[in-house]
mmCIF file of N, CA and C in Angstrom:
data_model
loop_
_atom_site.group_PDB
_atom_site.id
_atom_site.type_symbol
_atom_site.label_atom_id
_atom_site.label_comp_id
_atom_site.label_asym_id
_atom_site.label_seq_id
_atom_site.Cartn_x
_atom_site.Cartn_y
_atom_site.Cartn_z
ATOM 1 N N UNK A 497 73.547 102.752 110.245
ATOM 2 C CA UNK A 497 74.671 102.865 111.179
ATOM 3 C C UNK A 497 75.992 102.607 110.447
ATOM 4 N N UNK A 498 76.220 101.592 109.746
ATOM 5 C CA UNK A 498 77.223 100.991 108.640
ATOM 6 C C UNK A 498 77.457 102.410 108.139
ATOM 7 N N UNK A 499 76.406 102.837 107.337
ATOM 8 C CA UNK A 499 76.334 103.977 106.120
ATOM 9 C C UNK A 499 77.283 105.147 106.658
ATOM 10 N N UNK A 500 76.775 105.435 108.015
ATOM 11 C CA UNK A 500 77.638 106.974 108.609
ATOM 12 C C UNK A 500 78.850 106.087 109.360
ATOM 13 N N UNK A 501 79.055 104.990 109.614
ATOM 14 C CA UNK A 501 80.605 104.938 109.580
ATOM 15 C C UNK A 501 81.736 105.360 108.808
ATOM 16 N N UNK A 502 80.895 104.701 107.809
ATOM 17 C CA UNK A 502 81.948 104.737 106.425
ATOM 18 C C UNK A 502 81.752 105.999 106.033
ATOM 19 N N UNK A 503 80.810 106.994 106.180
ATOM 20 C CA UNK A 503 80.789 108.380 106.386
ATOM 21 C C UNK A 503 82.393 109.233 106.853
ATOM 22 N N UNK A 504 82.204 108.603 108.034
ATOM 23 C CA UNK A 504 83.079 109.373 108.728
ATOM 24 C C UNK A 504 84.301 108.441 108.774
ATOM 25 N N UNK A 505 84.685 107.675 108.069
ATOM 26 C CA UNK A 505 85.841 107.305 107.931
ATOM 27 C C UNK A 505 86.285 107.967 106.730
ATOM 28 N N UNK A 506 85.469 108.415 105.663
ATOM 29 C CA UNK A 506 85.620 109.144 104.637
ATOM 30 C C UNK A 506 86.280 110.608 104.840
ATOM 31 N N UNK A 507 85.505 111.444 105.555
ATOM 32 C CA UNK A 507 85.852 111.954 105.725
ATOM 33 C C UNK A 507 87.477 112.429 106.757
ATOM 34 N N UNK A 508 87.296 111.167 107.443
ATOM 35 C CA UNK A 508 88.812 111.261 108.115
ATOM 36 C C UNK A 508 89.673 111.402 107.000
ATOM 37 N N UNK A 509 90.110 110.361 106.418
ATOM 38 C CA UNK A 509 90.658 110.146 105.282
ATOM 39 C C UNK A 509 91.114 111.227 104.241
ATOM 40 N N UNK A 510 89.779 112.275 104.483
ATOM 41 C CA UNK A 510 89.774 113.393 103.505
ATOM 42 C C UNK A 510 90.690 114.320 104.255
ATOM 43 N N UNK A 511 90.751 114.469 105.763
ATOM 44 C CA UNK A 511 91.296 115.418 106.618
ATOM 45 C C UNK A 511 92.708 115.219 106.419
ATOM 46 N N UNK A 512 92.718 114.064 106.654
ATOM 47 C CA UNK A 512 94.393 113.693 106.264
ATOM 48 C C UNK A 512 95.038 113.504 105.115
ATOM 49 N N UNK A 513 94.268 113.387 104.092
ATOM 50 C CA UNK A 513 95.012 113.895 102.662
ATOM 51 C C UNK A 513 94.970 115.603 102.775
ATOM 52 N N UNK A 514 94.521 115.937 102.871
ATOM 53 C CA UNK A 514 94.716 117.326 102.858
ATOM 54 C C UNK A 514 95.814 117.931 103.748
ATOM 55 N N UNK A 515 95.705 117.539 105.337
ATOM 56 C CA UNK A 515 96.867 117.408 105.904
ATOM 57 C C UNK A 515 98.143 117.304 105.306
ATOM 58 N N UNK A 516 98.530 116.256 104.809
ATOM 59 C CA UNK A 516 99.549 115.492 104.519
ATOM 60 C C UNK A 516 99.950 116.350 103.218
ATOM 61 N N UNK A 517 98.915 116.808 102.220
ATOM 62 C CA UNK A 517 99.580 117.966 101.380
ATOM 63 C C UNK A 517 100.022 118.798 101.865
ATOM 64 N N UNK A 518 99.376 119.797 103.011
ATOM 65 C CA UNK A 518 99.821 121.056 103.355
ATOM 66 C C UNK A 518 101.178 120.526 103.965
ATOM 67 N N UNK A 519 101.199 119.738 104.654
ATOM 68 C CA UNK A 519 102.873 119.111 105.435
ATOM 69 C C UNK A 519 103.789 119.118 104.156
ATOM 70 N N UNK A 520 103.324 117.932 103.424
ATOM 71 C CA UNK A 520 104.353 118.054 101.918
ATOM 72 C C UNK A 520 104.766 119.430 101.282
ATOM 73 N N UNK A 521 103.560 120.109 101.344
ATOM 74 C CA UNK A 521 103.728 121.378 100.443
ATOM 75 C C UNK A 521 104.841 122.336 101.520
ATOM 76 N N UNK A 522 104.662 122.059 102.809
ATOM 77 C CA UNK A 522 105.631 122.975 103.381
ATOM 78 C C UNK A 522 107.090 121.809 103.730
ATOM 79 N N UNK A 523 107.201 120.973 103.075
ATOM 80 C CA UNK A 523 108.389 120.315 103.266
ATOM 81 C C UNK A 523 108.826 119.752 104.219
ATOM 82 N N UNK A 524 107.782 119.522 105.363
ATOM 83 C CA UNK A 524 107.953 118.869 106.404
ATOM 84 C C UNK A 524 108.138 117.307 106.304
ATOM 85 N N UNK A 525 107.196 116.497 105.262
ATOM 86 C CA UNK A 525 106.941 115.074 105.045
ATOM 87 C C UNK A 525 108.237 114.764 104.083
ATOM 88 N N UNK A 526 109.197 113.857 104.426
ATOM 89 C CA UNK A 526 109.686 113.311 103.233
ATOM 90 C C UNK A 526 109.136 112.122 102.770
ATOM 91 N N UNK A 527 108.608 112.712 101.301
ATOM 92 C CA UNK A 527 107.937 111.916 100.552
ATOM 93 C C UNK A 527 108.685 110.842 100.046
ATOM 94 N N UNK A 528 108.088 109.700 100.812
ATOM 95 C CA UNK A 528 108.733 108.619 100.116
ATOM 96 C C UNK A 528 107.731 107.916 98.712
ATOM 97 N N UNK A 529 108.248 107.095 97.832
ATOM 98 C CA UNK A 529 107.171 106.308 97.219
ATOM 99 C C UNK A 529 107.204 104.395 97.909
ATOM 100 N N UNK A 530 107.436 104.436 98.648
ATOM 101 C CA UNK A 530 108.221 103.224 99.194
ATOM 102 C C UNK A 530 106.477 103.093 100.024
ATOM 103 N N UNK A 531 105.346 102.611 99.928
ATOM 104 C CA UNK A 531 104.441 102.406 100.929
ATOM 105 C C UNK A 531 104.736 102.106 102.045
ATOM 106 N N UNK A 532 105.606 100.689 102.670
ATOM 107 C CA UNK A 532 106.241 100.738 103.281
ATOM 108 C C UNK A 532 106.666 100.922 104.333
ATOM 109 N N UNK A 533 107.122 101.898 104.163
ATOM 110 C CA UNK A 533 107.775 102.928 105.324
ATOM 111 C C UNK A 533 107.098 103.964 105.745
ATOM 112 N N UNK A 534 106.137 104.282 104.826
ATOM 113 C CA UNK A 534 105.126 105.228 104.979
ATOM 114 C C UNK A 534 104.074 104.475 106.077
ATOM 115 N N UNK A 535 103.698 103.009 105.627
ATOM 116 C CA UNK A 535 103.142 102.457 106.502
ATOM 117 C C UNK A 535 103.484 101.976 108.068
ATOM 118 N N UNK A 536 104.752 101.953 108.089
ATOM 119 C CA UNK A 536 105.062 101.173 109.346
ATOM 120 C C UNK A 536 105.682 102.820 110.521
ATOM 121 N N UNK A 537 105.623 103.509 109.752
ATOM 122 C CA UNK A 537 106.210 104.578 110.271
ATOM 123 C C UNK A 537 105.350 106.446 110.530
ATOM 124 N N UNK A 538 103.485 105.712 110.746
ATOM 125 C CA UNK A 538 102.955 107.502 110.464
ATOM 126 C C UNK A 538 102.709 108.039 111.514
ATOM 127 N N UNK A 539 103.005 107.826 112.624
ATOM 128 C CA UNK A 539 102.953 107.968 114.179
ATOM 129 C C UNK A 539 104.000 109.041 113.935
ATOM 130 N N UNK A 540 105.278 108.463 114.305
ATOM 131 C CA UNK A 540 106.621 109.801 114.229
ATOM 132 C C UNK A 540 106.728 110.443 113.174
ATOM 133 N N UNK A 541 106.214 110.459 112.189
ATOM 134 C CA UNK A 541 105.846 111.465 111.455
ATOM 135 C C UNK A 541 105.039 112.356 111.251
ATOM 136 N N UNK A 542 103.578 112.441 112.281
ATOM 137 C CA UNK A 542 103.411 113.217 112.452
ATOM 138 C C UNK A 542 103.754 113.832 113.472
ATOM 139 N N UNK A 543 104.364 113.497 114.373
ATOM 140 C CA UNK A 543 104.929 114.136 115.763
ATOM 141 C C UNK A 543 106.581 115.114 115.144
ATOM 142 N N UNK A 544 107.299 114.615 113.996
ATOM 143 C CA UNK A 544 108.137 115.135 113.498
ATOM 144 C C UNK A 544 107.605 116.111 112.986
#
């Protein structure tokens, strides 16, 4: 049960890096390097 959690948290993870490139790649995300802000802030960014 543990095993396919972490399954599918993996794979979330994978959905949204990929996501988050295609957003970057079309210039939607401003890439910060600041964690940060990236962290306290990924809600309105993806709604932006």
């Amino acid at each position: 049960m543990r095993k396919e959690e972490g399954r599918r948290k993996k794979a979330e993870n994978r959905k949204q890096k990929t996501e988050n490139r295609k957003q970057k790649a079309e210039g939607k995300i401003a890439y910060q390097l600041k964690p940060q802000t990236i962290l306290s802030a990924p809600i309105d960014r993806k709604i932006g």
